[in-house]
Amino acid sequence: MASPAQRHMMRVSAQEAAQRENSALRHASGYELVLMRLAGDMRTLKGVHSFERKAEIKRGMLPEYAPWVSGVLAEGRGAQDAVLMTVMVWKLDANDIAGALEIARYALKYGLAMPSHLNRPTGYFLAEDVAIAAERLHTAGEPVAVSLLLETMALTESADMPDKVRAKLHKITGLVLRDEGAALQALEHLKRAMQLDRLAGVKKDIERLERVIKVASEPATETAPAPKPKERAKPKTAKRAKTSAKSAASTRKPTSATARR
């Protein structure tokens, strides 16, 4: 692990080396030292077959390169830098999308090339590997900042890449937006993924979202008030009893008069 003094010297060396606009850095001693460290770390990684284990090891290695990266980003003028670009790759392998984009902004601004073994232009690589990292996080149930995915789209908008790669980025963006409840925006990205790649695997997601949006847009139907219960008719027993009593009394009177006569 580098000491504070070594980290400071690394940052200063990075600033000095990166100011050599459009020039190779192989004659910069500070750069050579960092390259030597990088070569040793890459040999360590080469002996590991598990991608998951490699990602863990890279997470542990990345802090050692932080002074170099911050120095280049602060004072750099666009010199090609294998250390910087390798760190960007490692950050995506370690699911650090935000950290990778910090480097990507600089790399795309100055047209830095990817390390030769990757065989992809920088914009192509960025779109694909940001999508892959976001998919890993999403599948694991970890949060993905949709703002980073949208920024990646903006940074790589003019980059040439296979349609399937761009579709992959739209797909994960749509899924993250869907999970955040932004159904309309999610549908837009999923449909774009389908346009770019009919085998993107978003057909069912699109259908479900369209149903959700349709239900949400339908006006709520008012429920009619429940009818009031009818009042029960009062019993007529008492009235009938009174009527019967009157009838009986009127019947009895003539009988009494006759008996007196």
mmCIF file of C-alpha atoms in Angstrom:
data_model
loop_
_atom_site.group_PDB
_atom_site.id
_atom_site.type_symbol
_atom_site.label_atom_id
_atom_site.label_comp_id
_atom_site.label_asym_id
_atom_site.label_seq_id
_atom_site.Cartn_x
_atom_site.Cartn_y
_atom_site.Cartn_z
ATOM 1 C CA MET A 1 0.000 0.000 0.000
ATOM 2 C CA ALA A 2 1.377 3.408 -0.974
ATOM 3 C CA SER A 3 2.301 5.865 1.782
ATOM 4 C CA PRO A 4 0.810 9.403 1.823
ATOM 5 C CA ALA A 5 4.095 10.759 0.438
ATOM 6 C CA GLN A 6 4.098 8.219 -2.392
ATOM 7 C CA ARG A 7 0.474 9.009 -3.212
ATOM 8 C CA HIS A 8 1.313 12.727 -3.343
ATOM 9 C CA MET A 9 4.248 12.092 -5.674
ATOM 10 C CA MET A 10 2.047 9.920 -7.875
ATOM 11 C CA ARG A 11 -0.498 12.719 -8.187
ATOM 12 C CA VAL A 12 2.180 15.299 -9.022
ATOM 13 C CA SER A 13 3.759 12.958 -11.575
ATOM 14 C CA ALA A 14 0.366 12.385 -13.169
ATOM 15 C CA GLN A 15 -0.225 16.116 -13.482
ATOM 16 C CA GLU A 16 3.156 16.696 -15.076
ATOM 17 C CA ALA A 17 2.856 13.755 -17.446
ATOM 18 C CA ALA A 18 -0.711 14.488 -18.479
ATOM 19 C CA GLN A 19 0.192 18.047 -19.496
ATOM 20 C CA ARG A 20 2.185 16.674 -22.429
ATOM 21 C CA GLU A 21 -0.590 17.212 -24.910
ATOM 22 C CA ASN A 22 -0.939 14.480 -27.548
ATOM 23 C CA SER A 23 2.418 12.978 -26.678
ATOM 24 C CA ALA A 24 3.460 9.523 -25.518
ATOM 25 C CA LEU A 25 4.219 9.188 -21.798
ATOM 26 C CA ARG A 26 6.791 6.437 -21.930
ATOM 27 C CA HIS A 27 9.621 8.848 -21.077
ATOM 28 C CA ALA A 28 7.892 10.211 -17.970
ATOM 29 C CA SER A 29 9.485 8.478 -14.974
ATOM 30 C CA GLY A 30 6.412 8.884 -12.771
ATOM 31 C CA TYR A 31 4.280 7.269 -15.445
ATOM 32 C CA GLU A 32 6.753 4.410 -15.816
ATOM 33 C CA LEU A 33 6.527 3.702 -12.096
ATOM 34 C CA VAL A 34 2.746 3.541 -12.232
ATOM 35 C CA LEU A 35 2.931 1.339 -15.320
ATOM 36 C CA MET A 36 5.195 -1.032 -13.432
ATOM 37 C CA ARG A 37 2.679 -1.247 -10.598
ATOM 38 C CA LEU A 38 -0.102 -1.820 -13.129
ATOM 39 C CA ALA A 39 1.839 -4.601 -14.861
ATOM 40 C CA GLY A 40 2.354 -6.377 -11.540
ATOM 41 C CA ASP A 41 -1.332 -6.074 -10.637
ATOM 42 C CA MET A 42 -2.336 -7.404 -14.043
ATOM 43 C CA ARG A 43 -0.105 -10.438 -13.562
ATOM 44 C CA THR A 44 -1.879 -11.092 -10.273
ATOM 45 C CA LEU A 45 -5.266 -10.849 -11.963
ATOM 46 C CA LYS A 46 -4.202 -13.110 -14.796
ATOM 47 C CA GLY A 47 -3.892 -15.985 -12.365
ATOM 48 C CA VAL A 48 -7.518 -15.638 -11.227
ATOM 49 C CA HIS A 49 -10.241 -17.322 -13.293
ATOM 50 C CA SER A 50 -13.358 -16.196 -11.409
ATOM 51 C CA PHE A 51 -14.741 -12.894 -12.707
ATOM 52 C CA GLU A 52 -16.363 -12.251 -9.328
ATOM 53 C CA ARG A 53 -13.083 -12.810 -7.512
ATOM 54 C CA LYS A 54 -11.247 -10.603 -10.020
ATOM 55 C CA ALA A 55 -13.752 -7.814 -9.383
ATOM 56 C CA GLU A 56 -13.094 -8.076 -5.636
ATOM 57 C CA ILE A 57 -9.332 -7.893 -6.179
ATOM 58 C CA LYS A 58 -9.726 -4.865 -8.474
ATOM 59 C CA ARG A 59 -11.778 -3.095 -5.803
ATOM 60 C CA GLY A 60 -8.854 -3.538 -3.461
ATOM 61 C CA MET A 61 -6.309 -2.333 -6.041
ATOM 62 C CA LEU A 62 -8.161 0.735 -7.296
ATOM 63 C CA PRO A 63 -7.430 3.040 -4.323
ATOM 64 C CA GLU A 64 -3.701 2.735 -5.129
ATOM 65 C CA TYR A 65 -4.320 4.444 -8.480
ATOM 66 C CA ALA A 66 -6.606 7.186 -7.153
ATOM 67 C CA PRO A 67 -3.825 9.819 -6.843
ATOM 68 C CA TRP A 68 -2.750 9.219 -10.434
ATOM 69 C CA VAL A 69 -6.321 9.452 -11.729
ATOM 70 C CA SER A 70 -7.139 12.625 -9.792
ATOM 71 C CA GLY A 71 -3.902 14.243 -10.978
ATOM 72 C CA VAL A 72 -4.628 13.515 -14.640
ATOM 73 C CA LEU A 73 -8.248 14.638 -14.433
ATOM 74 C CA ALA A 74 -7.257 17.860 -12.660
ATOM 75 C CA GLU A 75 -4.403 18.954 -14.948
ATOM 76 C CA GLY A 76 -4.501 16.696 -17.989
ATOM 77 C CA ARG A 77 -4.420 17.958 -21.568
ATOM 78 C CA GLY A 78 -5.319 14.769 -23.362
ATOM 79 C CA ALA A 79 -2.158 12.666 -23.541
ATOM 80 C CA GLN A 80 -2.869 8.971 -24.115
ATOM 81 C CA ASP A 81 -2.702 7.190 -20.758
ATOM 82 C CA ALA A 82 -2.902 3.408 -20.441
ATOM 83 C CA VAL A 83 -3.112 3.597 -16.644
ATOM 84 C CA LEU A 84 -6.101 5.928 -16.692
ATOM 85 C CA MET A 85 -7.996 3.880 -19.266
ATOM 86 C CA THR A 86 -7.299 0.600 -17.455
ATOM 87 C CA VAL A 87 -8.606 2.115 -14.223
ATOM 88 C CA MET A 88 -11.811 3.083 -16.057
ATOM 89 C CA VAL A 89 -12.235 -0.539 -17.165
ATOM 90 C CA TRP A 90 -11.597 -1.846 -13.653
ATOM 91 C CA LYS A 91 -14.107 0.563 -12.140
ATOM 92 C CA LEU A 92 -16.831 -0.823 -14.377
ATOM 93 C CA ASP A 93 -15.766 -4.383 -13.544
ATOM 94 C CA ALA A 94 -16.176 -3.389 -9.892
ATOM 95 C CA ASN A 95 -19.638 -1.850 -10.615
ATOM 96 C CA ASP A 96 -18.410 1.698 -9.901
ATOM 97 C CA ILE A 97 -20.302 3.367 -12.749
ATOM 98 C CA ALA A 98 -20.001 6.874 -11.304
ATOM 99 C CA GLY A 99 -16.222 6.544 -10.936
ATOM 100 C CA ALA A 100 -15.861 5.212 -14.466
ATOM 101 C CA LEU A 101 -17.853 8.103 -15.912
ATOM 102 C CA GLU A 102 -15.530 10.619 -14.256
ATOM 103 C CA ILE A 103 -12.730 9.186 -16.377
ATOM 104 C CA ALA A 104 -14.950 8.656 -19.435
ATOM 105 C CA ARG A 105 -15.820 12.361 -19.664
ATOM 106 C CA TYR A 106 -12.115 13.197 -19.928
ATOM 107 C CA ALA A 107 -11.331 10.262 -22.237
ATOM 108 C CA LEU A 108 -14.093 11.122 -24.707
ATOM 109 C CA LYS A 109 -13.285 14.814 -24.619
ATOM 110 C CA TYR A 110 -9.688 14.162 -25.704
ATOM 111 C CA GLY A 111 -10.314 11.049 -27.797
ATOM 112 C CA LEU A 112 -8.276 8.642 -25.664
ATOM 113 C CA ALA A 113 -8.122 5.078 -26.980
ATOM 114 C CA MET A 114 -8.907 1.931 -25.020
ATOM 115 C CA PRO A 115 -6.101 -0.505 -24.094
ATOM 116 C CA SER A 116 -5.229 -2.556 -27.183
ATOM 117 C CA HIS A 117 -6.470 -5.894 -25.823
ATOM 118 C CA LEU A 118 -10.074 -4.614 -25.658
ATOM 119 C CA ASN A 119 -10.386 -4.017 -29.421
ATOM 120 C CA ARG A 120 -13.281 -1.567 -29.100
ATOM 121 C CA PRO A 121 -13.564 2.201 -29.522
ATOM 122 C CA THR A 122 -14.038 4.083 -26.244
ATOM 123 C CA GLY A 123 -17.683 5.057 -26.800
ATOM 124 C CA TYR A 124 -18.629 1.521 -27.824
ATOM 125 C CA PHE A 125 -16.873 0.080 -24.770
ATOM 126 C CA LEU A 126 -18.460 2.597 -22.402
ATOM 127 C CA ALA A 127 -22.041 2.008 -23.567
ATOM 128 C CA GLU A 128 -21.693 -1.764 -23.405
ATOM 129 C CA ASP A 129 -19.862 -2.070 -20.111
ATOM 130 C CA VAL A 130 -21.979 0.511 -18.292
ATOM 131 C CA ALA A 131 -25.037 -1.495 -19.364
ATOM 132 C CA ILE A 132 -23.419 -4.736 -18.157
ATOM 133 C CA ALA A 133 -22.455 -3.230 -14.794
ATOM 134 C CA ALA A 134 -25.961 -1.796 -14.352
ATOM 135 C CA GLU A 135 -27.504 -5.181 -15.201
ATOM 136 C CA ARG A 136 -25.360 -6.867 -12.556
ATOM 137 C CA LEU A 137 -26.428 -4.344 -9.929
ATOM 138 C CA HIS A 138 -30.093 -4.530 -10.961
ATOM 139 C CA THR A 139 -30.127 -8.333 -10.900
ATOM 140 C CA ALA A 140 -28.567 -8.301 -7.424
ATOM 141 C CA GLY A 141 -31.293 -5.930 -6.217
ATOM 142 C CA GLU A 142 -28.816 -3.094 -5.688
ATOM 143 C CA PRO A 143 -29.706 0.505 -6.606
ATOM 144 C CA VAL A 144 -28.756 1.891 -10.008
ATOM 145 C CA ALA A 145 -28.741 5.647 -10.553
ATOM 146 C CA VAL A 146 -30.721 6.218 -13.739
ATOM 147 C CA SER A 147 -28.980 9.594 -14.128
ATOM 148 C CA LEU A 148 -25.705 7.743 -14.791
ATOM 149 C CA LEU A 149 -27.332 5.621 -17.496
ATOM 150 C CA LEU A 150 -28.823 8.699 -19.163
ATOM 151 C CA GLU A 151 -25.439 10.437 -19.007
ATOM 152 C CA THR A 152 -23.812 7.421 -20.648
ATOM 153 C CA MET A 153 -26.349 7.654 -23.473
ATOM 154 C CA ALA A 154 -25.565 11.346 -23.906
ATOM 155 C CA LEU A 155 -21.788 10.772 -23.873
ATOM 156 C CA THR A 156 -21.989 7.962 -26.447
ATOM 157 C CA GLU A 157 -24.777 9.384 -28.628
ATOM 158 C CA SER A 158 -22.501 9.966 -31.624
ATOM 159 C CA ALA A 159 -20.309 6.901 -31.074
ATOM 160 C CA ASP A 160 -20.421 4.050 -33.568
ATOM 161 C CA MET A 161 -21.398 0.692 -32.059
ATOM 162 C CA PRO A 162 -23.609 -2.302 -32.886
ATOM 163 C CA ASP A 163 -27.326 -1.647 -32.475
ATOM 164 C CA LYS A 164 -27.520 -4.518 -29.977
ATOM 165 C CA VAL A 165 -25.114 -2.695 -27.682
ATOM 166 C CA ARG A 166 -27.161 0.482 -27.687
ATOM 167 C CA ALA A 167 -30.324 -1.605 -27.219
ATOM 168 C CA LYS A 168 -28.795 -3.160 -24.109
ATOM 169 C CA LEU A 169 -28.267 0.297 -22.595
ATOM 170 C CA HIS A 170 -31.845 1.353 -23.400
ATOM 171 C CA LYS A 171 -33.199 -1.882 -21.951
ATOM 172 C CA ILE A 172 -31.547 -1.551 -18.526
ATOM 173 C CA THR A 173 -32.473 2.145 -18.425
ATOM 174 C CA GLY A 174 -36.109 1.227 -19.082
ATOM 175 C CA LEU A 175 -36.105 -1.454 -16.369
ATOM 176 C CA VAL A 176 -34.617 0.906 -13.787
ATOM 177 C CA LEU A 177 -37.165 3.605 -14.673
ATOM 178 C CA ARG A 178 -39.969 1.041 -14.437
ATOM 179 C CA ASP A 179 -38.863 0.076 -10.934
ATOM 180 C CA GLU A 180 -38.865 3.767 -9.973
ATOM 181 C CA GLY A 181 -42.481 4.098 -11.113
ATOM 182 C CA ALA A 182 -41.698 6.216 -14.204
ATOM 183 C CA ALA A 183 -43.817 4.065 -16.498
ATOM 184 C CA LEU A 184 -44.019 6.402 -19.519
ATOM 185 C CA GLN A 185 -40.265 7.040 -19.662
ATOM 186 C CA ALA A 186 -39.577 3.349 -19.084
ATOM 187 C CA LEU A 187 -41.856 2.387 -21.959
ATOM 188 C CA GLU A 188 -40.058 4.808 -24.268
ATOM 189 C CA HIS A 189 -36.654 3.236 -23.572
ATOM 190 C CA LEU A 190 -37.929 -0.338 -23.788
ATOM 191 C CA LYS A 191 -39.589 0.369 -27.135
ATOM 192 C CA ARG A 192 -36.334 1.906 -28.375
ATOM 193 C CA ALA A 193 -34.486 -1.230 -27.272
ATOM 194 C CA MET A 194 -36.994 -3.310 -29.272
ATOM 195 C CA GLN A 195 -36.475 -1.105 -32.334
ATOM 196 C CA LEU A 196 -32.706 -1.570 -32.160
ATOM 197 C CA ASP A 197 -32.826 -5.279 -31.398
ATOM 198 C CA ARG A 198 -36.024 -7.288 -31.813
ATOM 199 C CA LEU A 199 -34.458 -10.006 -29.644
ATOM 200 C CA ALA A 200 -33.732 -7.623 -26.775
ATOM 201 C CA GLY A 201 -36.128 -9.546 -24.529
ATOM 202 C CA VAL A 202 -38.396 -6.623 -23.647
ATOM 203 C CA LYS A 203 -41.675 -7.632 -25.329
ATOM 204 C CA LYS A 204 -43.390 -8.837 -22.141
ATOM 205 C CA ASP A 205 -42.119 -5.836 -20.184
ATOM 206 C CA ILE A 206 -43.597 -3.516 -22.816
ATOM 207 C CA GLU A 207 -46.971 -5.288 -22.694
ATOM 208 C CA ARG A 208 -47.121 -5.124 -18.901
ATOM 209 C CA LEU A 209 -46.208 -1.443 -18.875
ATOM 210 C CA GLU A 210 -48.830 -0.626 -21.513
ATOM 211 C CA ARG A 211 -51.476 -2.299 -19.344
ATOM 212 C CA VAL A 212 -50.358 -0.360 -16.276
ATOM 213 C CA ILE A 213 -50.441 2.934 -18.189
ATOM 214 C CA LYS A 214 -53.875 2.152 -19.665
ATOM 215 C CA VAL A 215 -55.382 1.380 -16.253
ATOM 216 C CA ALA A 216 -53.837 4.499 -14.750
ATOM 217 C CA SER A 217 -55.233 6.699 -17.528
ATOM 218 C CA GLU A 218 -58.825 5.440 -17.257
ATOM 219 C CA PRO A 219 -61.161 7.767 -15.279
ATOM 220 C CA ALA A 220 -62.306 6.351 -11.981
ATOM 221 C CA THR A 221 -66.006 5.319 -12.147
ATOM 222 C CA GLU A 222 -68.238 6.804 -9.442
ATOM 223 C CA THR A 223 -70.078 4.243 -7.362
ATOM 224 C CA ALA A 224 -73.823 4.852 -7.019
ATOM 225 C CA PRO A 225 -75.006 5.442 -3.443
ATOM 226 C CA ALA A 226 -76.524 2.397 -1.814
ATOM 227 C CA PRO A 227 -80.379 2.522 -1.641
ATOM 228 C CA LYS A 228 -81.816 3.442 1.741
ATOM 229 C CA PRO A 229 -83.478 0.557 3.540
ATOM 230 C CA LYS A 230 -87.266 0.697 3.399
ATOM 231 C CA GLU A 231 -89.060 1.541 6.634
ATOM 232 C CA ARG A 232 -91.013 -1.323 8.031
ATOM 233 C CA ALA A 233 -94.764 -0.897 8.043
ATOM 234 C CA LYS A 234 -96.186 -0.325 11.506
ATOM 235 C CA PRO A 235 -98.284 -3.205 12.818
ATOM 236 C CA LYS A 236 -102.038 -2.595 12.514
ATOM 237 C CA THR A 237 -103.001 -4.916 15.333
ATOM 238 C CA ALA A 238 -103.977 -2.162 17.786
ATOM 239 C CA LYS A 239 -106.232 -0.449 15.243
ATOM 240 C CA ARG A 240 -107.930 -3.681 14.411
ATOM 241 C CA ALA A 241 -108.399 -4.311 18.112
ATOM 242 C CA LYS A 242 -110.075 -0.902 18.591
ATOM 243 C CA THR A 243 -112.354 -1.452 15.589
ATOM 244 C CA SER A 244 -113.339 -4.858 16.925
ATOM 245 C CA ALA A 245 -114.095 -3.368 20.317
ATOM 246 C CA LYS A 246 -116.361 -0.676 18.791
ATOM 247 C CA SER A 247 -118.172 -3.259 16.719
ATOM 248 C CA ALA A 248 -118.741 -5.404 19.766
ATOM 249 C CA ALA A 249 -120.059 -2.443 21.781
ATOM 250 C CA SER A 250 -122.538 -1.409 19.081
ATOM 251 C CA THR A 251 -123.754 -4.972 18.819
ATOM 252 C CA ARG A 252 -124.268 -5.291 22.540
ATOM 253 C CA LYS A 253 -126.402 -2.072 22.993
ATOM 254 C CA PRO A 254 -129.511 -3.161 21.092
ATOM 255 C CA THR A 255 -129.400 -6.486 22.855
ATOM 256 C CA SER A 256 -129.502 -4.777 26.229
ATOM 257 C CA ALA A 257 -132.470 -2.541 25.208
ATOM 258 C CA THR A 258 -134.459 -5.529 23.984
ATOM 259 C CA ALA A 259 -133.834 -7.366 27.192
ATOM 260 C CA ARG A 260 -135.262 -4.430 29.204
ATOM 261 C CA ARG A 261 -138.427 -4.356 27.111
#
